[in-house]
Each structure stands twice: as structure tokens, then as C-alpha cells.
mmCIF file of C-alpha atoms and ligand atoms in Angstrom:
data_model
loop_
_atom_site.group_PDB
_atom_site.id
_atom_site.type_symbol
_atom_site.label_atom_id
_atom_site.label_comp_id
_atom_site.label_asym_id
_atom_site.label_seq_id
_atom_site.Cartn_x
_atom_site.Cartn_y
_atom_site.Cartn_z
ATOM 1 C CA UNK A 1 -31.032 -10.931 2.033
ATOM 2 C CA UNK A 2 -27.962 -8.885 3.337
ATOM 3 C CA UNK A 3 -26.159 -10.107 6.478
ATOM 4 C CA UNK A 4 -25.522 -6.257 6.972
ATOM 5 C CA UNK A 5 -29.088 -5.314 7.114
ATOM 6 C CA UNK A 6 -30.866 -4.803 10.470
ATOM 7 C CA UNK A 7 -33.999 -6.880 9.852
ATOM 8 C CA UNK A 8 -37.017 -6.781 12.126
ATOM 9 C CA UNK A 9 -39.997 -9.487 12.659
ATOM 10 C CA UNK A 10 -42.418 -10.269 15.309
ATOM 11 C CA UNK A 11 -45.060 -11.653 16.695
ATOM 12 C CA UNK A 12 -49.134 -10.242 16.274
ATOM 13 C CA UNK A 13 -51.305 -10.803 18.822
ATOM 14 C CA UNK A 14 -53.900 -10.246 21.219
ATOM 15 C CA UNK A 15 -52.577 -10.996 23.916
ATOM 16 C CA UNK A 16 -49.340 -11.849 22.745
ATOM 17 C CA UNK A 17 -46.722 -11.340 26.124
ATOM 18 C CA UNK A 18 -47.131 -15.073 26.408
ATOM 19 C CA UNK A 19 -45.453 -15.857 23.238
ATOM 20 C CA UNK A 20 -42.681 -18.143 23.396
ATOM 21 C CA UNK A 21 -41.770 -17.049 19.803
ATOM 22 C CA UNK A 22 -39.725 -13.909 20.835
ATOM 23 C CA UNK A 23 -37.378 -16.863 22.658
ATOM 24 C CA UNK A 24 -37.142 -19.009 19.915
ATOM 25 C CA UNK A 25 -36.513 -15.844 17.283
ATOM 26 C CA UNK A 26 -34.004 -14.410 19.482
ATOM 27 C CA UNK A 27 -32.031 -17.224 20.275
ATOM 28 C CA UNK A 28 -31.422 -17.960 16.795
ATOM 29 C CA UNK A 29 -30.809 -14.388 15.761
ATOM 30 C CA UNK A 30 -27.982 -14.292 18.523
ATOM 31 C CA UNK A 31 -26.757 -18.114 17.797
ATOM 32 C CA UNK A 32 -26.246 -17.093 14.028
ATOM 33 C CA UNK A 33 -24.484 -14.219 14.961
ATOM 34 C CA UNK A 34 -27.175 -11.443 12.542
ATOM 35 C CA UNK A 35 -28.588 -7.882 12.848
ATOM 36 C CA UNK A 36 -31.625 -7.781 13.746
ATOM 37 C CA UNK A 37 -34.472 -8.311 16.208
ATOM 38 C CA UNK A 38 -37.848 -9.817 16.823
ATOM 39 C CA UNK A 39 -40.328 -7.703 19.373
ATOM 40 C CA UNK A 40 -44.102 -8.220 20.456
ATOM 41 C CA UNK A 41 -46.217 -6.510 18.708
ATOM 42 C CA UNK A 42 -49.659 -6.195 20.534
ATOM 43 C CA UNK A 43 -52.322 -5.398 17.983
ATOM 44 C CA UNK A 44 -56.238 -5.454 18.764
ATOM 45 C CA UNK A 45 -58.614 -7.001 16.991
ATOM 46 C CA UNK A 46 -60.060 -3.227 15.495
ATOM 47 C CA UNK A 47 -55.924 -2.271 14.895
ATOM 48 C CA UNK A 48 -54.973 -5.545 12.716
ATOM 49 C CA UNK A 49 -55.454 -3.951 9.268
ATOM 50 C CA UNK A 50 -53.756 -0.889 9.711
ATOM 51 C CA UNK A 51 -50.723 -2.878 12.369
ATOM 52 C CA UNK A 52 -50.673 -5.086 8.923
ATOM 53 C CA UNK A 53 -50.350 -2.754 6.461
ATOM 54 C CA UNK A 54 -47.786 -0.917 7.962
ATOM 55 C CA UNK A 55 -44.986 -3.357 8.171
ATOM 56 C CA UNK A 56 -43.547 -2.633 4.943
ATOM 57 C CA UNK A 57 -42.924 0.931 5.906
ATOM 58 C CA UNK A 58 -41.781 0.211 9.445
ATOM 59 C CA UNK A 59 -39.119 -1.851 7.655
ATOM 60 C CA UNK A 60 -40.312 -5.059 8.992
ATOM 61 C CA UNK A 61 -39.189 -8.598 7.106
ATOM 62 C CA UNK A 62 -42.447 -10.468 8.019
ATOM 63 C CA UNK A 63 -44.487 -10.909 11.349
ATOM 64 C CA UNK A 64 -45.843 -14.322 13.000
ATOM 65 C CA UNK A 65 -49.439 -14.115 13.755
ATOM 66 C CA UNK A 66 -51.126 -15.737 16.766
ATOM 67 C CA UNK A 67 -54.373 -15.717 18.680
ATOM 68 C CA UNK A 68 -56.780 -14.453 18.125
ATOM 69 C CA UNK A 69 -55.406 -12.966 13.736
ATOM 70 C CA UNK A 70 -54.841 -15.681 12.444
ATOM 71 C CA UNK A 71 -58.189 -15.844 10.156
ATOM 72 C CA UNK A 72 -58.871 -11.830 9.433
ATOM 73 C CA UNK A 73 -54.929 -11.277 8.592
ATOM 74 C CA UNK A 74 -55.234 -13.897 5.913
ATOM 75 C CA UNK A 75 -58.195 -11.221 4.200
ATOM 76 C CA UNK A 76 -55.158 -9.100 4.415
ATOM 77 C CA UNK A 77 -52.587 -10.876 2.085
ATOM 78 C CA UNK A 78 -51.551 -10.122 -1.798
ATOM 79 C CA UNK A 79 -50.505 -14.157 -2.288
ATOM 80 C CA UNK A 80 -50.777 -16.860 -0.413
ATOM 81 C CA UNK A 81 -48.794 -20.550 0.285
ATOM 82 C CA UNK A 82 -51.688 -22.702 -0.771
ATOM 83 C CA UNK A 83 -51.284 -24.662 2.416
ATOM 84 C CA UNK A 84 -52.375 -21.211 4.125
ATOM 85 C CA UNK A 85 -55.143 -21.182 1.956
ATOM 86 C CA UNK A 86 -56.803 -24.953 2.317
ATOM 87 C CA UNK A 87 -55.903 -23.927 5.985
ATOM 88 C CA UNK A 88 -58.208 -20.814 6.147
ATOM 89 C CA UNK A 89 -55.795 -19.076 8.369
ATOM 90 C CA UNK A 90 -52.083 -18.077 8.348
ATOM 91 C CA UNK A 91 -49.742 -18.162 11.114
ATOM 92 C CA UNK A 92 -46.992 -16.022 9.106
ATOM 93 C CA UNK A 93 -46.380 -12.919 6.924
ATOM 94 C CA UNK A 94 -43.294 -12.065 4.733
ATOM 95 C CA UNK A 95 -43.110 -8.721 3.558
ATOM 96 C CA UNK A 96 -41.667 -9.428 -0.180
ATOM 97 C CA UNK A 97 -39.345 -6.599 -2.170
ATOM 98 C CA UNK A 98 -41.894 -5.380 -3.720
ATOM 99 C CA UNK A 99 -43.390 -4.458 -0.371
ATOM 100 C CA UNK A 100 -46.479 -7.413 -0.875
ATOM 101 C CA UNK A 101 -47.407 -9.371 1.741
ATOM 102 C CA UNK A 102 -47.048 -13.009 1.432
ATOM 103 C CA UNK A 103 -48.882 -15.492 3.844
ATOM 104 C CA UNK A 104 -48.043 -19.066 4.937
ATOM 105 C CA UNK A 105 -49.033 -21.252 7.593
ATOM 106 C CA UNK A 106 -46.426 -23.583 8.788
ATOM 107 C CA UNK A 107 -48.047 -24.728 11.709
ATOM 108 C CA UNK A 108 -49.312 -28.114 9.666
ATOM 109 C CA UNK A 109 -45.501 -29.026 8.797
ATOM 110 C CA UNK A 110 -43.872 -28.097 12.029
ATOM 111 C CA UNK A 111 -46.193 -30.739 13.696
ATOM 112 C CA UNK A 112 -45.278 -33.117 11.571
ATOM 113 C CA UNK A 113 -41.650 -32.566 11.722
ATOM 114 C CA UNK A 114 -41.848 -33.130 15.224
ATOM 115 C CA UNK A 115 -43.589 -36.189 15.088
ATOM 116 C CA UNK A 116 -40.699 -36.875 12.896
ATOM 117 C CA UNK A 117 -37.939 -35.755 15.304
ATOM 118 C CA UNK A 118 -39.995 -38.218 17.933
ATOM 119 C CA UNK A 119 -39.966 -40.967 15.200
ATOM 120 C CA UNK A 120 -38.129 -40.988 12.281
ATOM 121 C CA UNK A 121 -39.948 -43.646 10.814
ATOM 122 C CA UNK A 122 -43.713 -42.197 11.445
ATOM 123 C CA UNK A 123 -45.427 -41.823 8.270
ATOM 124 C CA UNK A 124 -49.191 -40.114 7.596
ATOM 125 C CA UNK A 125 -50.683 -42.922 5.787
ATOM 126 C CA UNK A 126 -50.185 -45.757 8.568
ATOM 127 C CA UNK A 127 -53.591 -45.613 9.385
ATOM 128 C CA UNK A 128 -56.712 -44.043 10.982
ATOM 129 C CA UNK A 129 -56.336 -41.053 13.014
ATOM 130 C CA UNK A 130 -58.323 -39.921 15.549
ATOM 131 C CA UNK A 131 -57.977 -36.008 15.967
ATOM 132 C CA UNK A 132 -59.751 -34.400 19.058
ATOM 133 C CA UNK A 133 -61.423 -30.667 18.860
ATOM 134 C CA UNK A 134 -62.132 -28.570 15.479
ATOM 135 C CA UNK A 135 -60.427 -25.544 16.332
ATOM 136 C CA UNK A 136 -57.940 -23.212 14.758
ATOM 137 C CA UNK A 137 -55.073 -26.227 15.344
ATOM 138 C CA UNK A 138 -57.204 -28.887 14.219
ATOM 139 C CA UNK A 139 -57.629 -27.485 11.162
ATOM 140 C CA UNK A 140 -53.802 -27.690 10.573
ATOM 141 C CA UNK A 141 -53.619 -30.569 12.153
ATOM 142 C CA UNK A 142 -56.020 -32.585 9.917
ATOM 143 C CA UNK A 143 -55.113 -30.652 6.494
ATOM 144 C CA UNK A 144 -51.613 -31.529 7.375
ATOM 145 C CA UNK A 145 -52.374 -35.223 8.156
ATOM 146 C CA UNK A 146 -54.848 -34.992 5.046
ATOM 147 C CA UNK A 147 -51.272 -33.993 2.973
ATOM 148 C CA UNK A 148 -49.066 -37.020 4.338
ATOM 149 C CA UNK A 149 -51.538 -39.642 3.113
ATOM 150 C CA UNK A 150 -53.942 -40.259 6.033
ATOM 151 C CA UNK A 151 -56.634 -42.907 5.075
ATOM 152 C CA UNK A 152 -58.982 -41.692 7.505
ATOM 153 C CA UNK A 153 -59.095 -38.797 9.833
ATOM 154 C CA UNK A 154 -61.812 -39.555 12.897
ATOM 155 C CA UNK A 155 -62.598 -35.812 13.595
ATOM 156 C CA UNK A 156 -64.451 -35.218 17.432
ATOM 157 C CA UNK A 157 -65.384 -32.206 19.506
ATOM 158 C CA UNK A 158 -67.302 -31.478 22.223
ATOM 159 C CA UNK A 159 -69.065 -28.655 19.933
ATOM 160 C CA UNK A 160 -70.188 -31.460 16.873
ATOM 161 C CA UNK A 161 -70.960 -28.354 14.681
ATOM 162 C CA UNK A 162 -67.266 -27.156 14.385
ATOM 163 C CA UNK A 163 -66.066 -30.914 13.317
ATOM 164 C CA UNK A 164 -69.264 -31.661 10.864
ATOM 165 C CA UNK A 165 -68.349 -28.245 9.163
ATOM 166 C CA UNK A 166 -64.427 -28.277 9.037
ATOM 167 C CA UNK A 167 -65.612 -32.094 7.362
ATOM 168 C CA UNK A 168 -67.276 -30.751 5.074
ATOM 169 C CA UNK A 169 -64.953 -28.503 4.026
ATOM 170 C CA UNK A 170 -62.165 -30.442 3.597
ATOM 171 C CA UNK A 171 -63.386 -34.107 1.878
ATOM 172 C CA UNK A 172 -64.914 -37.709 2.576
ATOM 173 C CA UNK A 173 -62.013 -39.002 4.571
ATOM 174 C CA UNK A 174 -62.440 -36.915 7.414
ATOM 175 C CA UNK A 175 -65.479 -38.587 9.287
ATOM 176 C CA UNK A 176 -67.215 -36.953 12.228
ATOM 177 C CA UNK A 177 -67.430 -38.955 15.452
ATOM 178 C CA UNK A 178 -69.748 -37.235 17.932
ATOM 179 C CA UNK A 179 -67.831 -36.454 21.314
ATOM 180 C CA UNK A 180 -69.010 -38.768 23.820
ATOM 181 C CA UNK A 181 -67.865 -42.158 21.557
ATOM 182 C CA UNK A 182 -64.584 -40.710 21.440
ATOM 183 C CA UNK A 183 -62.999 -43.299 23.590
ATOM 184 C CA UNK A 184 -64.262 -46.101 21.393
ATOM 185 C CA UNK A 185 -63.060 -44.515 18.338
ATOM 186 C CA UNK A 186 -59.701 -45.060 18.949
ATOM 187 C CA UNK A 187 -59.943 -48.642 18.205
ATOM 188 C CA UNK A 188 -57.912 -48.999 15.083
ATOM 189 C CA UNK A 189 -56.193 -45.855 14.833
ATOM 190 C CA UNK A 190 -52.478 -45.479 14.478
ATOM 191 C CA UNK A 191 -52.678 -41.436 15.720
ATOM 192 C CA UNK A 192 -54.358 -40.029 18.667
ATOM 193 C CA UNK A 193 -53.652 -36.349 18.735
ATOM 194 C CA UNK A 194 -55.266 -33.600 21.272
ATOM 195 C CA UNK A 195 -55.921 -30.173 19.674
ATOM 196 C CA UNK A 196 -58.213 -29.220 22.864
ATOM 197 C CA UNK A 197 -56.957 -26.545 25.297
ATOM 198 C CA UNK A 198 -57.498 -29.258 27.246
ATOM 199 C CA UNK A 199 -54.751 -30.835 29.630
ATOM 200 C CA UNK A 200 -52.865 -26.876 29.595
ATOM 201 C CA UNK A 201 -52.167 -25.225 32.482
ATOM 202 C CA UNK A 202 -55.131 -23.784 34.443
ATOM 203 C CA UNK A 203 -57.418 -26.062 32.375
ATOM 204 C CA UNK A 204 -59.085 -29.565 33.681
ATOM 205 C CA UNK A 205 -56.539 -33.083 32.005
ATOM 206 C CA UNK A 206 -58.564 -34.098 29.189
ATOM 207 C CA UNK A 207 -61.293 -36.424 29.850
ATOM 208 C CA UNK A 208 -59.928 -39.631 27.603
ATOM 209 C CA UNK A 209 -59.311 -43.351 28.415
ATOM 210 C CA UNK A 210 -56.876 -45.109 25.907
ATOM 211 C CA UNK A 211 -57.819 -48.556 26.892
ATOM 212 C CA UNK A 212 -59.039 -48.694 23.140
ATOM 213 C CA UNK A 213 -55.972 -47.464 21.768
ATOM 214 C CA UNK A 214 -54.260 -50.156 19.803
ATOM 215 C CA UNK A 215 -50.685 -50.536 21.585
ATOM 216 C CA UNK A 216 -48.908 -49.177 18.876
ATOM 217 C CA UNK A 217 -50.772 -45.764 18.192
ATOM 218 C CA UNK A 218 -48.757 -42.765 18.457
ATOM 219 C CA UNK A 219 -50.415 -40.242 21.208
ATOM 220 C CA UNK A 220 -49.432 -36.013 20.084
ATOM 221 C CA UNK A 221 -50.683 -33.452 22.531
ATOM 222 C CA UNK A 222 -50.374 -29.843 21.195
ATOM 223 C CA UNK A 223 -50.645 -28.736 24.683
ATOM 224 C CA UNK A 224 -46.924 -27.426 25.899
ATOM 225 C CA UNK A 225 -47.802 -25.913 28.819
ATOM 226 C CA UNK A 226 -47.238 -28.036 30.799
ATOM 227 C CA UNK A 227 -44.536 -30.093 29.126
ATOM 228 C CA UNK A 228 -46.271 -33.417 30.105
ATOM 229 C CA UNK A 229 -49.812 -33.258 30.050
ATOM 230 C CA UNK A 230 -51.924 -36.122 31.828
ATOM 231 C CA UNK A 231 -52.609 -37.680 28.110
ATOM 232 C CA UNK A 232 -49.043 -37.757 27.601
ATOM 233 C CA UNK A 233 -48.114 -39.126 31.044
ATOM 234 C CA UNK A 234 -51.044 -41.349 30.492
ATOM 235 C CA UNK A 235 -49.899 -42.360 26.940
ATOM 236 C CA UNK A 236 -46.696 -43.368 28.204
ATOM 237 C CA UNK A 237 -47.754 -45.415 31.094
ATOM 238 C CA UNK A 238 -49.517 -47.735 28.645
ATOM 239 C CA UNK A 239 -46.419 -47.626 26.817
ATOM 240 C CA UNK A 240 -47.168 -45.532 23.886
ATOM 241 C CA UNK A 241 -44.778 -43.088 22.555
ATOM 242 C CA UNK A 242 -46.278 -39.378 23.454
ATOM 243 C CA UNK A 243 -44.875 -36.235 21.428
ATOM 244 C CA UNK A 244 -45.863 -32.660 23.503
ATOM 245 C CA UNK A 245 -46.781 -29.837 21.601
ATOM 246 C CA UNK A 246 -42.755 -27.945 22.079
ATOM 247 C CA UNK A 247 -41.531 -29.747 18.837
ATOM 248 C CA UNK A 248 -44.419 -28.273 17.275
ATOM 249 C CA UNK A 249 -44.049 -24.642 18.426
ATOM 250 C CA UNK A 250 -40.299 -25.047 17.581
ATOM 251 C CA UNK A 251 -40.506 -26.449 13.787
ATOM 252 C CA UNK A 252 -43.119 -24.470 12.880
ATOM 253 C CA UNK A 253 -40.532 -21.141 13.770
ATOM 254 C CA UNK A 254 -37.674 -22.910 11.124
ATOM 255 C CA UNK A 255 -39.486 -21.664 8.033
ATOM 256 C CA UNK A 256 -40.268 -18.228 8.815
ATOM 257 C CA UNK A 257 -37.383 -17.561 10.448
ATOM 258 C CA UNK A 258 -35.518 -18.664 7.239
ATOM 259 C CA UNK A 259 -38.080 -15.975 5.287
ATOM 260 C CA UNK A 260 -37.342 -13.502 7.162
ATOM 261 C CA UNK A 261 -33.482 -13.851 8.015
ATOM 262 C CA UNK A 262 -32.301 -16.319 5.107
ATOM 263 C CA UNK A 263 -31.052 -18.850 7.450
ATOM 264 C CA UNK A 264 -32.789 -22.285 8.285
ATOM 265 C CA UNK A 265 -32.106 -22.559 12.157
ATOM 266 C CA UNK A 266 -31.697 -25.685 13.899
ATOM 267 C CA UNK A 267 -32.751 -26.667 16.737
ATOM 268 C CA UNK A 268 -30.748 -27.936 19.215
ATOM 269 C CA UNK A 269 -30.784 -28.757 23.292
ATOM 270 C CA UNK A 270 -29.844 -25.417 24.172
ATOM 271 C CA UNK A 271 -32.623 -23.799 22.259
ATOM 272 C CA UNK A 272 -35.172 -26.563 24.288
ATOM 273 C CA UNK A 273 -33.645 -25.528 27.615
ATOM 274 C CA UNK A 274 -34.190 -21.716 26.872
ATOM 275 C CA UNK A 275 -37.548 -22.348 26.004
ATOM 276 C CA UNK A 276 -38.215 -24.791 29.048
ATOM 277 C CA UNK A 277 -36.416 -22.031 31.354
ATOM 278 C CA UNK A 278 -39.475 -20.063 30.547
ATOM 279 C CA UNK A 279 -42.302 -22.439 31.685
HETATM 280 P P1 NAP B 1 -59.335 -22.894 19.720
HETATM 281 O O1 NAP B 1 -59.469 -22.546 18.284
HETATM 282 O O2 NAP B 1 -59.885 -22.001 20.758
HETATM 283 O O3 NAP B 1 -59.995 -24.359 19.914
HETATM 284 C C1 NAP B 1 -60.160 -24.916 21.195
HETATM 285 C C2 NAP B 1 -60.646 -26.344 21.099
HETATM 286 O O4 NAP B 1 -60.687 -26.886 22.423
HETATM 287 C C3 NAP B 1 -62.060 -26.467 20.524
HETATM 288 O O5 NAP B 1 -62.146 -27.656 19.765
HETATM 289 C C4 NAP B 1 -62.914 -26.572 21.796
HETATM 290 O O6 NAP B 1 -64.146 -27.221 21.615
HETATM 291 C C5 NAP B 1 -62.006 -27.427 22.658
HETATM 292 N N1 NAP B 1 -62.362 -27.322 24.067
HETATM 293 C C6 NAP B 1 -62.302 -26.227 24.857
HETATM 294 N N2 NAP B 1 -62.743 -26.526 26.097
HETATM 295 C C7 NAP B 1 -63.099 -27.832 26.076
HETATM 296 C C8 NAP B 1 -63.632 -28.742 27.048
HETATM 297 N N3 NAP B 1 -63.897 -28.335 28.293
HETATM 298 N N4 NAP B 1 -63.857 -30.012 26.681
HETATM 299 C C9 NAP B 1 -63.606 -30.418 25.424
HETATM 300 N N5 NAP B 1 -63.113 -29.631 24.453
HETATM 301 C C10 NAP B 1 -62.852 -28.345 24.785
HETATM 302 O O7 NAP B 1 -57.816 -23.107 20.117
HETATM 303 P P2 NAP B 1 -56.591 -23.532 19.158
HETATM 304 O O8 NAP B 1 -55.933 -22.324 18.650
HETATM 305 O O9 NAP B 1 -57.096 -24.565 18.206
HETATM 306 O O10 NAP B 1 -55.585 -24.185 20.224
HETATM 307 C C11 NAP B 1 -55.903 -25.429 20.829
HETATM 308 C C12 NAP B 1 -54.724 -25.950 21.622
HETATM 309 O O11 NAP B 1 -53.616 -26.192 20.754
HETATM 310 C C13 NAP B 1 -54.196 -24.984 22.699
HETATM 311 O O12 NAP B 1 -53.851 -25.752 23.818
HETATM 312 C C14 NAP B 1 -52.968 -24.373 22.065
HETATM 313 O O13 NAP B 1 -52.008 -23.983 23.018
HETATM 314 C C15 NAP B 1 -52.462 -25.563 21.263
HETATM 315 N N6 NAP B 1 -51.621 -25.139 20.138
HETATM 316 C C16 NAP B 1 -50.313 -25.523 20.161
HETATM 317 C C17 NAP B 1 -49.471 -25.158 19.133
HETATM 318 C C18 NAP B 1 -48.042 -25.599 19.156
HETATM 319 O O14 NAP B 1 -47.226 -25.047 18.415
HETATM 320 N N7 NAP B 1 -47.720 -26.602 19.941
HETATM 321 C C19 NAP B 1 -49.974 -24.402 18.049
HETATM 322 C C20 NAP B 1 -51.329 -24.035 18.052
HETATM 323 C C21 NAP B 1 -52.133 -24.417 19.114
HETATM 324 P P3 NAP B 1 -65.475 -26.365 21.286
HETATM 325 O O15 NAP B 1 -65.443 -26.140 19.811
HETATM 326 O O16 NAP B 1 -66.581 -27.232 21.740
HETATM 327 O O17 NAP B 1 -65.389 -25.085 22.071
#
């Protein structure tokens, strides 16, 4: 991809002014010096296929998708990453040369990374993990934990249907613990990880105790608004290492911003303090 070309991406959603993504987009756009932009691109629900359609000839690179596309704009792909499609659900579009629209969904690996960036040595296939909720993030969370080796993904929402189904779906090792023994479930696991809205801003601190949790579990909220959530805080107290969901939201960006601008981005403290100027 030319430097010299002024290349456009954004973000899809509906609502989508509270998207942190334009930050993270921008500040790389202006950090490696290129031509382009990244806007918000408000698109309801009725809108999406024809919003979709239409980015090859509004000269757009590729869009991120959030809340509430990602499902319907996968319908709306030519190809697909096949992590997308075990996923169900993309988070990202490239528009290819050809004008085709490519989906991926990197919101699997960017957790991971950042569990990485937390602990260099944390590997998938420790042991048990206990995931809680069986919504869109779940889903990534557990195919991606499913990827890196996991022997056993404890899956457990207040909604049982949602878990017993995304089980099904996706194979014997994820088992289905119903939501009020989630607290003894943790015994054994090496992973606790929140995929709730629970603990975010505006919402009640989700309703856990870790006295089960073996001492040397790792404890990921995807929550990152706040920062630190009461699991985290909570986590940490009992002297667990706690990852928030901002590594998350941050690694999952790297890819598609490469797709789209042909640079893989770092991140560094000054992108975190932009990002944490905005909560
Ligand atoms: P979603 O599809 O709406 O799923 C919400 C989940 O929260 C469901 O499992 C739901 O259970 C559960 N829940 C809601 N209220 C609850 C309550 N009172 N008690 C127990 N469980 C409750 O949302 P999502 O897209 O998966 O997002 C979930 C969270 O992940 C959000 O906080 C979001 O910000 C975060 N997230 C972070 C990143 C990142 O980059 N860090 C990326 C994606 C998502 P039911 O099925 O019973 O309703």
C-alpha cells in the first residue's frame, strides 16, 4: 500500500461515539507520520448492508465493526479469516484490490497478547479455565483459549441457555457450569476471566468470591471502563495477577491497523495515556 495514498477506515456502530478506536487509530496514523484518517461511522441496524457495501466506492481501506454488527456484517463478507468464522462474528473488514470484502476477528488474539504483555510466560494449556458469561466476547474469548491449548474451558452465565449452546457449538472441552456454582468452580483453574458487562461503569461489581481460586490463577476482566474493576482490585488483594480489558482493546487494533495502513503499530505508554486521558 502507497505511503502517498490518503487511506480511510473506521469504526461501525450503533452507537459508536463511545469508541475508543478512533484514539487508538489516530494516534498511530499521526505517530507513523501517514495520510490518512479514521472517522465514526454511525450505521443502524436497517443501514448495515448498504453502509457495508459502499466502502469500496467511498474509497475506504477496511472498517472495524462494533456493537451491535458484529454477527449480520459477517453475512456480508466475500472471504473470511477462519478464526472469524469458528467465531460467528467479525470485528474487522478489509476492503481487498479487487474491491472484496475480507473479514477477520482479532478480538481472540488481542486478548491473548495482552495476557502476554501482563505475563510473558502465560501459556493456554496450563490448565482449567473458568470463563464467565456467553456473550459476543465470550465467544472469542473461549475459541481463542480453545486455540492456545486449553484442557478445559468451565463456561457459566447467568442465562445457562447461551453457555449450553455456544458448548455445543464449539466441542467437549468446554463444559457448562450453571451460574450459581460459579464460585466453586474455580477450584483448580489456572484462568478466571470476566466477559460480563459486569463490574463497567454504571453497572453493579460482579457478584464473585475468589476464595476458591487456587493462588496462582490468573484473573482477566474485559471490562476497561473503569480501569480497575472490583474483580481486579479484588484479584490483586489476594495476590493474583489481574489483566483489565485496555490491553485487549489495544492488541486487537495492531492487526487491522496493519491491513489497512501496512504498518504494525506498537504500543507504547503514550498511546495508554491517550487512551486513559479519555476515561
Ligand atoms: P453481550 O454480548 O451483551 O454479553 C453480555 C454478557 O453479560 C452476557 O453473558 C450476559 O448474561 C452477562 N450479564 C449481563 N448482565 C448480567 C448480570 N446482571 N449478571 C450476570 N451476568 C450478566 O456483551 P459483549 O459484547 O460480550 O461484552 C461483554 C463485556 O466485554 C463488556 O463489558 C464489554 O465492554 C467487554 N468487551 C471488552 C473488549 C475489549 O477489547 N476489552 C472487547 C469486547 C467486549 P445473559 O446472557 O444472562 O444476559
Amino acid at each position: 500500500m502507497s505511503e502517498s495514498r490518503f487511506i480511510r477506515a473506521g469504526v461501525m456502530g450503533w452507537p459508536v461515539a463511545h469508541s475508543r478506536s478512533p484514539v487508538i487509530h489516530k494516534h498511530w496514523i499521526a505517530q507513523y507520520g501517514l495520510q490518512g484518517t479514521y472517522v465514526q461511522l454511525p450505521v443502524p441496524p436497517e443501514r448495515l448492508g448498504d453502509a457495508i457495501r459502499g466502502l469500496p466506492a467511498l474509497g475506504f481501506a477496511g472498517c472495524n465493526v462494533t456493537v451491535p454488527h458484529k454477527v449480520q456484517a459477517l453475512r456480508l463478507m466475500d472471504d473470511l479469516h477462519p478464526v472469524a468464522r469458528r467465531m460467528a462474528a467479525i470485528n474487522t473488514i478489509v476492503v481487498r484490490e479487487d474491491g472484496s470484502l475480507y473479514g477477520m476477528n482479532n478480538d481472540g488474539a488481542g486478548w491473548v497478547q495482552s495476557l502476554r504483555d501482563a505475563d510473558p510466560a502465560w501459556r493456554g494449556d496450563a490448565g482449567p479455565a473458568l470463563v464467565l458469561g456467553a456473550g459476543g466476547a465470550a465467544r472469542a474469548i473461549v475459541v481463542a483459549l480453545l486455540d492456545e491449548g486449553a484442557p478445559e474451558v468451565r463456561l457459566t452465565n447467568r442465562t445457562r441457555e447461551k453457555a449450553e449452546a455456544l458448548a455445543q457449538e464449539l466441542g467437549t472441552q468446554v463444559k457448562v457450569v450453571d451460574w450459581k456454582d460459579r464460585n466453586q468452580a474455580m477450584a483448580g483453574v489456572s484462568l478466571l476471566v470476566n466477559t460480563t458487562t459486569q463490574g463497567m461503569q454504571g453497572h453493579p461489581a460482579l457478584d464473585v468470591v475468589l476464595d476458591d481460586l487456587p493462588a496462582g490463577a490468573l484473573v482477566s476482566d474485559l471490562v476497561y471502563i473503569p480501569l480497575e474493576t472490583p474483580l481486579l482490585a479484588t484479584a490483586r488483594q489476594r495476590g493474583h495477577r489481574a489483566v483489565g480489558g485496555l490491553g485487549m482493546l489495544i492488541n486487537q487494533a495492531r492487526p487491522a491497523f496493519h491491513a489497512w495502513f501496512g504498518v504494525m503499530p506498537e504500543v507504547t505508554p503514550a498511546l495508554r495515556a491517550a487512551l486513559q486521558a479519555t476515561f
